Coordinates of C-alpha atoms and ligand atoms in Angstrom, one line a residue:
M1 CA -74.3 65.4 42.5
K2 CA -71.5 67.2 44.4
I3 CA -71.7 64.7 47.2
K4 CA -71.3 61.8 44.7
Y5 CA -68.2 63.4 43.3
T6 CA -66.7 64.0 46.7
I7 CA -67.4 60.4 47.7
S8 CA -65.7 59.1 44.5
L9 CA -62.7 61.4 45.1
I10 CA -62.3 60.2 48.6
F11 CA -62.5 56.6 47.4
I12 CA -59.8 57.2 44.8
V13 CA -57.5 58.9 47.3
A14 CA -58.1 56.0 49.6
V15 CA -57.2 53.5 46.9
V16 CA -54.0 55.4 46.1
I17 CA -53.0 55.4 49.7
I18 CA -53.7 51.7 50.1
E19 CA -51.6 51.0 47.0
K20 CA -48.7 53.0 48.4
E21 CA -49.0 51.2 51.7
N22 CA -48.9 47.9 49.9
N23 CA -45.7 48.9 48.1
I24 CA -44.1 49.9 51.4
I25 CA -45.2 46.6 53.0
S26 CA -43.8 44.6 50.1
K27 CA -40.6 46.5 50.2
V28 CA -40.2 45.9 53.9
S29 CA -40.8 42.2 53.4
D30 CA -38.2 42.1 50.6
K31 CA -35.7 43.6 53.1
L32 CA -36.9 41.0 55.7
S33 CA -36.4 38.1 53.3
L34 CA -33.0 39.3 52.4
K35 CA -32.0 40.0 56.0
Q36 CA -32.9 36.5 57.1
T37 CA -30.6 35.0 54.5
P38 CA -27.4 36.9 54.7
Q39 CA -24.9 34.2 54.1
T40 CA -25.8 33.0 50.6
P41 CA -24.6 34.6 47.5
L42 CA -26.9 35.5 44.6
Q43 CA -26.6 33.2 41.7
T44 CA -28.0 34.6 38.5
S45 CA -25.9 33.1 35.8
G46 CA -27.0 30.4 33.4
S47 CA -29.8 28.1 34.5
S48 CA -28.6 28.0 38.1
W49 CA -30.4 31.2 39.0
V50 CA -31.5 29.7 42.2
S51 CA -29.2 28.1 44.8
L52 CA -30.8 25.3 46.8
H53 CA -29.8 24.4 50.3
Q54 CA -31.6 22.2 52.7
N55 CA -31.0 24.4 55.7
G56 CA -33.0 27.4 54.7
S57 CA -30.3 29.6 53.6
S58 CA -31.0 29.9 49.9
V59 CA -32.0 33.1 48.3
L60 CA -33.3 34.1 44.9
G61 CA -31.7 36.6 42.6
L62 CA -35.0 38.5 42.8
S63 CA -36.0 41.5 44.8
E64 CA -39.5 41.9 43.6
L65 CA -40.8 38.7 45.3
D66 CA -42.4 39.3 48.7
L67 CA -41.7 37.1 51.7
S68 CA -44.6 34.8 51.5
S69 CA -44.3 34.0 47.8
Y70 CA -40.6 33.7 48.2
L71 CA -41.1 31.0 50.9
K72 CA -43.7 29.2 48.8
L73 CA -41.4 29.2 45.8
K74 CA -38.5 28.0 47.8
W75 CA -40.5 25.2 49.2
R76 CA -41.5 24.0 45.8
L77 CA -38.0 24.1 44.5
W78 CA -36.6 22.3 47.4
N79 CA -38.9 19.4 47.2
I80 CA -39.5 19.1 43.6
S81 CA -40.7 15.5 43.9
E82 CA -43.5 16.6 46.2
P83 CA -46.9 15.8 44.8
S84 CA -48.9 18.7 43.4
K85 CA -50.9 20.3 46.2
G86 CA -54.1 21.6 44.7
G87 CA -52.6 23.2 41.7
K88 CA -54.1 21.9 38.4
H89 CA -52.4 21.4 35.1
I90 CA -54.9 21.8 32.3
L91 CA -54.1 20.7 28.8
L92 CA -56.4 21.9 26.0
L93 CA -56.0 19.2 23.5
A94 CA -57.3 20.3 20.1
T95 CA -56.8 20.4 16.4
T96 CA -56.8 23.5 14.2
R97 CA -60.1 25.3 13.7
T98 CA -61.8 23.7 16.7
G99 CA -62.2 27.0 18.5
S100 CA -59.2 26.2 20.8
S101 CA -58.1 29.9 20.9
F102 CA -61.6 30.8 22.1
V103 CA -61.6 28.1 24.7
G104 CA -58.1 28.9 25.7
E105 CA -59.3 32.3 26.7
F106 CA -61.6 30.7 29.3
F107 CA -58.4 29.9 31.1
N108 CA -56.3 32.8 30.0
Q109 CA -58.8 35.2 31.5
H110 CA -59.0 33.4 34.8
G111 CA -56.8 35.9 36.7
P112 CA -53.6 36.1 38.6
N113 CA -53.8 32.5 39.9
M114 CA -53.4 31.0 36.4
F115 CA -50.4 30.7 34.2
Y116 CA -51.5 30.2 30.6
L117 CA -49.4 29.4 27.6
F118 CA -50.8 29.5 24.0
E119 CA -49.4 26.9 21.7
P120 CA -45.8 26.7 23.0
L121 CA -45.1 23.6 20.9
W122 CA -45.3 25.7 17.8
H123 CA -41.6 26.3 18.2
V124 CA -40.8 22.6 18.1
E125 CA -42.7 22.0 14.9
R126 CA -41.3 25.1 13.3
M127 CA -37.7 24.2 14.1
L128 CA -38.0 20.6 12.9
T129 CA -39.7 21.8 9.7
L130 CA -36.9 24.3 9.1
E131 CA -34.4 21.6 9.6
G132 CA -36.0 19.5 6.9
G133 CA -37.8 17.1 9.1
G134 CA -36.5 13.5 9.3
T135 CA -37.7 13.2 12.8
S136 CA -39.7 10.1 13.5
G137 CA -43.2 10.4 14.9
T138 CA -42.1 8.7 18.1
A139 CA -39.2 11.1 18.7
L140 CA -41.5 14.1 18.1
T141 CA -44.0 12.6 20.5
Q142 CA -41.4 12.3 23.2
V143 CA -40.1 15.8 22.7
H144 CA -43.6 17.2 22.9
R145 CA -44.3 15.3 26.0
D146 CA -41.1 16.3 27.8
I147 CA -41.5 19.9 26.9
L148 CA -45.1 19.9 28.1
R149 CA -44.1 18.3 31.4
Q150 CA -41.3 20.9 31.9
L151 CA -43.6 23.8 31.0
F152 CA -46.2 22.6 33.5
L153 CA -43.4 22.6 36.0
C154 CA -42.4 26.1 34.9
N155 CA -39.1 25.1 33.3
F156 CA -38.6 26.8 29.9
S157 CA -35.1 25.4 29.4
M158 CA -35.9 22.7 26.9
L159 CA -38.3 24.9 25.0
E160 CA -35.5 27.5 24.7
N161 CA -33.6 25.1 22.4
F162 CA -36.4 25.4 19.9
I163 CA -36.8 29.2 19.9
N164 CA -35.3 30.8 16.9
P165 CA -33.2 32.9 17.1
P166 CA -32.0 31.4 20.3
P167 CA -32.7 33.5 23.4
I168 CA -29.8 35.4 24.8
D169 CA -29.5 35.1 28.6
H170 CA -33.0 33.6 28.5
V171 CA -34.4 36.7 26.9
T172 CA -36.2 36.6 23.6
T173 CA -38.4 38.6 21.3
G174 CA -39.4 35.6 19.3
F175 CA -41.8 33.7 21.7
F176 CA -44.7 32.6 19.6
R177 CA -47.9 34.6 20.2
R178 CA -46.7 36.0 23.5
E179 CA -49.6 38.4 23.4
S180 CA -52.1 35.6 23.6
S181 CA -50.9 34.8 27.1
Q182 CA -51.9 37.3 29.8
S183 CA -49.3 35.8 32.2
L184 CA -46.5 36.8 29.8
C185 CA -47.9 40.3 29.3
S186 CA -48.6 41.3 32.9
N187 CA -46.6 41.9 36.0
P188 CA -43.9 40.9 36.8
V189 CA -43.1 39.4 33.4
C190 CA -43.9 42.6 31.6
T191 CA -40.7 44.5 32.1
P192 CA -40.4 48.2 31.2
F193 CA -40.6 48.8 27.5
V194 CA -37.3 49.4 25.6
K195 CA -37.3 50.6 22.1
K196 CA -35.8 47.9 19.9
G197 CA -36.1 46.5 16.4
Y198 CA -39.1 44.7 15.0
E199 CA -40.8 42.4 17.4
P200 CA -43.1 39.9 15.8
Y201 CA -44.8 38.9 19.0
H202 CA -45.2 41.9 21.3
C203 CA -47.8 42.4 24.0
R204 CA -50.8 44.2 22.7
N205 CA -52.5 45.5 25.9
R206 CA -49.4 47.3 27.1
R207 CA -45.8 47.7 26.0
C208 CA -43.3 45.4 27.5
G209 CA -39.6 44.7 27.2
P210 CA -38.5 41.5 25.5
L211 CA -39.6 38.3 27.2
N212 CA -37.3 37.2 30.1
L213 CA -37.9 33.5 30.5
T214 CA -36.3 33.4 33.9
L215 CA -38.8 35.9 35.0
A216 CA -41.6 34.0 33.3
S217 CA -40.5 30.8 35.1
L218 CA -40.6 32.5 38.5
S219 CA -44.0 34.0 37.8
C220 CA -45.2 30.6 36.7
L221 CA -44.0 29.0 39.9
E222 CA -45.9 31.6 41.9
R223 CA -49.2 30.8 40.2
E224 CA -51.3 28.0 41.5
H225 CA -52.8 26.7 38.2
H226 CA -51.3 26.1 34.8
A227 CA -53.0 25.7 31.5
I228 CA -51.5 25.0 28.0
K229 CA -53.4 24.9 24.8
S230 CA -52.0 22.8 22.0
V231 CA -53.1 21.6 18.6
R232 CA -49.9 19.5 18.2
I233 CA -50.5 16.4 20.4
R234 CA -51.7 13.7 18.1
Q235 CA -52.6 10.9 20.5
L236 CA -53.9 11.2 24.0
E237 CA -52.3 7.9 24.9
T238 CA -48.8 9.4 24.6
L239 CA -49.6 11.7 27.5
R240 CA -49.9 8.8 30.0
P241 CA -46.6 9.6 31.7
L242 CA -47.8 13.1 32.5
A243 CA -51.1 11.8 33.9
E244 CA -49.1 9.5 36.1
D245 CA -46.5 12.1 37.2
P246 CA -47.1 12.8 40.9
R247 CA -45.9 16.4 40.5
L248 CA -48.8 17.1 38.1
D249 CA -52.5 17.1 38.5
L250 CA -53.3 16.8 34.9
K251 CA -56.7 17.6 33.4
V252 CA -57.1 17.1 29.7
I253 CA -59.9 18.8 27.9
Q254 CA -60.3 17.5 24.3
L255 CA -62.0 19.8 22.0
V256 CA -63.6 18.3 18.9
R257 CA -65.7 19.7 16.0
D258 CA -67.7 18.4 13.1
P259 CA -65.0 17.4 10.5
R260 CA -67.0 18.9 7.7
A261 CA -67.0 22.3 9.4
M262 CA -63.3 21.9 10.3
L263 CA -62.5 21.4 6.7
A264 CA -64.6 24.3 5.6
S265 CA -62.9 26.6 8.1
R266 CA -59.4 25.4 7.2
M267 CA -60.1 26.1 3.5
V268 CA -60.6 29.7 4.4
A269 CA -57.9 30.1 7.1
F270 CA -55.2 28.1 5.4
A271 CA -56.2 28.7 1.8
N272 CA -52.7 28.0 0.4
N273 CA -52.6 24.5 1.9
Y274 CA -56.1 23.6 0.8
K275 CA -55.8 24.3 -2.9
H276 CA -56.7 20.7 -3.8
W277 CA -59.9 20.9 -1.8
K278 CA -60.8 24.2 -3.5
R279 CA -60.3 22.7 -6.9
W280 CA -62.5 19.8 -5.9
M281 CA -65.2 22.2 -5.1
T282 CA -65.8 23.0 -8.7
D283 CA -64.4 20.5 -11.2
E284 CA -62.6 17.2 -10.9
D285 CA -63.5 14.2 -8.9
I286 CA -62.0 13.6 -5.5
S287 CA -59.8 10.6 -5.2
E288 CA -59.6 8.9 -1.9
D289 CA -56.0 8.2 -2.6
D290 CA -55.0 11.8 -2.8
N291 CA -52.5 12.9 -0.2
E292 CA -54.8 15.7 1.1
V293 CA -57.6 13.3 1.6
R294 CA -55.4 10.8 3.4
K295 CA -54.1 13.6 5.7
L296 CA -57.7 14.6 6.7
K297 CA -58.4 10.9 7.3
G298 CA -55.4 10.5 9.5
N299 CA -56.4 13.7 11.4
C300 CA -59.9 12.3 12.0
E301 CA -58.5 8.9 13.1
N302 CA -56.1 10.6 15.6
I303 CA -59.0 12.6 17.1
R304 CA -61.2 9.5 17.3
M305 CA -58.6 7.3 18.9
S306 CA -57.7 9.9 21.5
A307 CA -61.4 10.4 22.3
E308 CA -61.9 6.6 22.5
V309 CA -59.1 6.3 25.0
G310 CA -60.5 9.2 27.0
L311 CA -64.1 8.1 27.0
K312 CA -63.1 4.6 28.1
Q313 CA -61.7 6.1 31.3
P314 CA -58.8 3.8 31.9
P315 CA -57.5 4.0 35.5
W316 CA -54.6 6.3 34.6
L317 CA -57.0 8.8 33.1
R318 CA -59.9 8.5 35.6
G319 CA -61.2 12.0 36.4
R320 CA -58.6 13.6 34.2
Y321 CA -60.4 13.6 30.8
M322 CA -63.3 15.7 29.4
L323 CA -64.6 15.8 25.9
V324 CA -66.2 19.0 24.6
R325 CA -67.7 19.7 21.2
Y326 CA -67.1 23.0 19.6
E327 CA -70.7 23.3 18.6
D328 CA -71.9 23.0 22.2
I329 CA -69.5 25.7 23.3
A330 CA -70.6 28.0 20.5
M331 CA -74.2 27.5 21.5
F332 CA -73.9 27.5 25.3
P333 CA -70.5 29.1 26.1
M334 CA -71.3 30.0 29.6
L335 CA -72.7 26.6 30.5
K336 CA -69.8 24.8 28.9
A337 CA -67.2 27.0 30.5
A338 CA -68.9 26.3 33.9
E339 CA -68.7 22.6 33.2
M340 CA -65.1 22.8 32.3
Y341 CA -64.3 24.7 35.5
S342 CA -66.2 22.2 37.5
F343 CA -64.3 19.4 35.9
T344 CA -60.9 21.0 36.6
G345 CA -61.9 21.9 40.2
I346 CA -60.9 25.5 39.8
P347 CA -63.2 28.4 40.7
F348 CA -65.1 29.9 37.7
T349 CA -64.1 33.5 38.2
T350 CA -66.1 36.7 37.4
Q351 CA -63.4 37.8 35.0
V352 CA -64.0 34.7 32.9
K353 CA -67.8 35.1 33.0
E354 CA -67.4 38.7 31.9
W355 CA -65.1 37.9 29.1
I356 CA -67.5 35.3 27.8
L357 CA -70.4 37.7 27.9
R358 CA -68.4 40.3 26.1
N359 CA -67.2 37.9 23.4
T360 CA -70.3 36.0 22.5
Q361 CA -72.5 38.9 21.7
A362 CA -73.5 39.5 18.1
S363 CA -70.9 41.5 16.2
N364 CA -71.1 42.6 12.6
E365 CA -67.5 43.6 12.5
V366 CA -65.3 41.5 10.4
S367 CA -62.7 40.4 12.9
G368 CA -60.2 38.2 11.1
V369 CA -59.9 34.4 10.9
Y370 CA -58.1 34.1 14.2
S371 CA -60.5 36.2 16.1
T372 CA -62.5 34.8 18.9
Q373 CA -65.2 37.4 18.8
K374 CA -68.1 36.3 16.7
N375 CA -71.8 35.5 16.9
S376 CA -71.3 32.0 18.1
S377 CA -74.6 30.3 17.3
Q378 CA -74.5 31.8 13.8
Q379 CA -71.1 30.4 13.3
V380 CA -72.0 26.8 14.0
E381 CA -74.0 26.1 10.9
K382 CA -72.4 28.5 8.4
W383 CA -70.3 25.8 6.7
R384 CA -73.4 24.1 5.4
F385 CA -74.0 26.9 2.9
S386 CA -70.5 27.2 1.6
M387 CA -69.5 23.5 1.2
P388 CA -70.7 21.6 -1.9
F389 CA -72.4 18.4 -1.1
K390 CA -69.7 16.5 -2.9
L391 CA -67.1 17.6 -0.3
A392 CA -69.4 17.0 2.6
R393 CA -70.0 13.5 1.3
M394 CA -66.3 12.8 1.0
V395 CA -65.6 13.9 4.6
Q396 CA -68.5 11.7 5.8
K397 CA -66.9 8.8 4.0
I398 CA -63.4 9.2 5.4
C399 CA -64.3 10.6 8.8
G400 CA -67.5 8.5 9.3
P401 CA -66.5 6.7 12.5
T402 CA -65.3 10.0 14.1
M403 CA -68.6 11.7 13.2
D404 CA -70.5 8.8 14.6
L405 CA -68.6 8.9 17.9
F406 CA -69.3 12.6 18.4
G407 CA -72.9 12.6 17.2
Y408 CA -72.6 14.5 13.9
T409 CA -75.4 13.5 11.5
F410 CA -74.6 12.6 7.9
A411 CA -76.2 14.6 5.2
T412 CA -77.6 12.3 2.6
S413 CA -78.4 14.9 -0.1
E414 CA -77.7 18.4 -1.1
E415 CA -81.2 19.4 0.1
M416 CA -80.6 17.9 3.5
L417 CA -77.3 19.6 3.8
T418 CA -78.7 23.1 3.2
D419 CA -82.0 22.6 5.0
K420 CA -81.8 24.8 8.0
S421 CA -84.7 23.0 9.7
I422 CA -82.7 19.8 10.0
S423 CA -79.9 19.9 12.6
L424 CA -76.8 17.9 11.9
I425 CA -75.8 17.9 15.5
E426 CA -77.3 15.2 17.8
E427 CA -77.6 16.1 21.4
R428 CA -75.0 14.1 23.3
S429 CA -73.6 14.2 26.7
F430 CA -70.0 13.0 27.2
L431 CA -69.9 13.7 31.0
Ligands
NAG1 C1 -26.3 25.7 56.4 O1 -26.1 26.9 57.1 C2 -24.8 27.1 57.8 C3 -24.8 28.4 58.6 O2 -26.1 28.6 59.3 C4 -23.7 27.0 56.8 O3 -22.5 27.0 57.6 C5 -23.8 25.7 56.1 O4 -22.8 25.6 55.1 C6 -25.2 25.5 55.4 N1 -25.3 24.3 54.8 C7 -25.5 24.1 53.5 C8 -25.7 22.7 53.0 O5 -25.6 25.1 52.8
NAG2 C1 -40.1 16.0 50.4 O1 -41.2 15.2 50.0 C2 -41.1 13.9 50.5 C3 -42.2 13.1 50.0 O2 -43.5 13.8 50.1 C4 -41.1 14.0 52.1 O3 -41.0 12.7 52.6 C5 -39.9 14.8 52.5 O4 -39.9 15.0 53.9 C6 -39.9 16.2 51.9 N1 -38.6 16.9 52.2 C7 -38.6 18.1 52.6 C8 -37.2 18.7 52.8 O5 -39.6 18.8 52.8
NAG3 C1 -35.0 22.6 33.9 O1 -34.8 21.5 33.2 C2 -33.4 21.2 32.8 C3 -33.4 20.0 32.0 O2 -33.9 20.2 30.7 C4 -32.6 21.0 34.1 O3 -31.3 20.8 33.7 C5 -32.7 22.2 34.9 O4 -32.1 22.0 36.1 C6 -34.2 22.5 35.2 N1 -34.3 23.8 36.0 C7 -34.9 23.9 37.1 C8 -34.9 25.2 37.8 O5 -35.4 22.9 37.7
NAG4 C1 -34.2 38.2 33.7 O1 -34.8 38.2 35.0 C2 -34.0 37.7 36.0 C3 -34.8 37.5 37.2 O2 -35.4 38.8 37.6 C4 -32.8 38.6 36.2 O3 -32.0 38.1 37.2 C5 -32.0 38.7 34.9 O4 -31.0 39.6 35.0 C6 -32.9 39.1 33.8 N1 -32.2 38.9 32.5 C7 -31.9 40.0 31.8 C8 -31.0 39.7 30.6 O5 -32.3 41.1 32.0
NAG5 C1 -76.5 35.5 16.3 O1 -77.0 35.0 15.0 C2 -78.2 34.3 15.0 C3 -78.4 33.8 13.7 O2 -78.3 34.8 12.7 C4 -79.3 35.2 15.6 O3 -80.5 34.4 15.6 C5 -78.9 35.6 17.0 O4 -79.9 36.5 17.4 C6 -77.6 36.3 17.0 N1 -77.2 36.5 18.4 C7 -77.1 37.7 18.9 C8 -76.7 37.7 20.3 O5 -77.4 38.7 18.3

């Protein structure tokens, strides 16, 4: 026993010493990088926080970057039109209640080589809704695309225009769901905590100062791969310019789910917006002309049209599109995650595997509607026992072509809907 403890102690001491050495080394390299570039001034004001010169004499207003990452960063900023070199840009294209937060974690948990953003386009939608809309679909599509492109290139400046209240000196406490992005809650973006007023979106795992987007941008540039989850892109087709942008190596993963289950889940999660559907559960007949029904139909059509574009594999999208069903992920999370990683060409890390193991075990705890921790296979068929046949039939009517495309079987009677021995999910491979 004693020997074991001694060994552990020695090990800990060794780790502490190595850590210290690392610190010293990185401090030395800071000095080196500063020494090599004596003639340039630091520029830290406005968006020109970096000065760029072709002859190697630029310097960042940053002391925490070590020499090698500094050189890498400098190279990338110099030659911004240089094609992407191995770094992947993953877009998780989903709609609400398709398990996109859960799948987002597959990439969020990847480790220090990944920069992950959770639903950044929320700010755009929010701002335009507050301003009373009036924006045409096309304009919105362009804004979404431009912001996505900039975010993939680690530039937050356009998104900043949509953050409310506006960031001051690129610092904000209002970045939507900051805590859902490890990259925004770990070093170096997690600055020391300062006691301030109420912060709606603070980091959960540790206390951090308000989000400095300049720092986030630098950290983003240092990481090799980038992933963004969004439920706000309606048509895959609109992303064509990103797929063709030589600076990006875009990989789109479209996440779909049985529209009947999606509706059932939304009725619980967004109860206030689904009052009509709730009323239809009991009395009243559903009218296909109702606005809510038309909305669901439009949603299903967008999903189907995007998938049709993707599955056709046009030249601009070849090797850049993957379709994944929620149900397959719920039933085979590890397998599906491995397939996604193989598609993106990024190593499937132990951290991700461990996270999946931890979060797909049975759990009896009620964990909230946004939680990703649930007994996955149980979850898949739950909706069949809460949704009246009447509603299921309506969804089948308005989302029929979408269901056909993804292999979701129609229930032809109340009995069939609630018969556990009949699966409503056909086996399909979209690879
Ligand atoms: C390049 O460096 C030299 C000094 O080595 C300096 O005089 C010159 O202004 C620099 N050129 C640019 C474009 O910054
Ligand atoms: C920038 O990239 C272009 C295209 O790849 C290349 O021709 C050029 O030499 C690069 N410039 C520098 C300064 O590295
Ligand atoms: C970020 O994008 C804006 C345009 O929205 C541009 O003016 C700015 O120079 C970009 N910043 C960097 C560091 O490339
Ligand atoms: C944000 O981070 C940058 C880069 O480290 C730094 O120069 C700047 O002063 C920070 N902004 C604020 C307001 O602290
Ligand atoms: C999850 O739930 C299903 C259905 O109730 C059950 O068969 C399965 O054993 C559960 N999974 C685990 C890991 O407990």
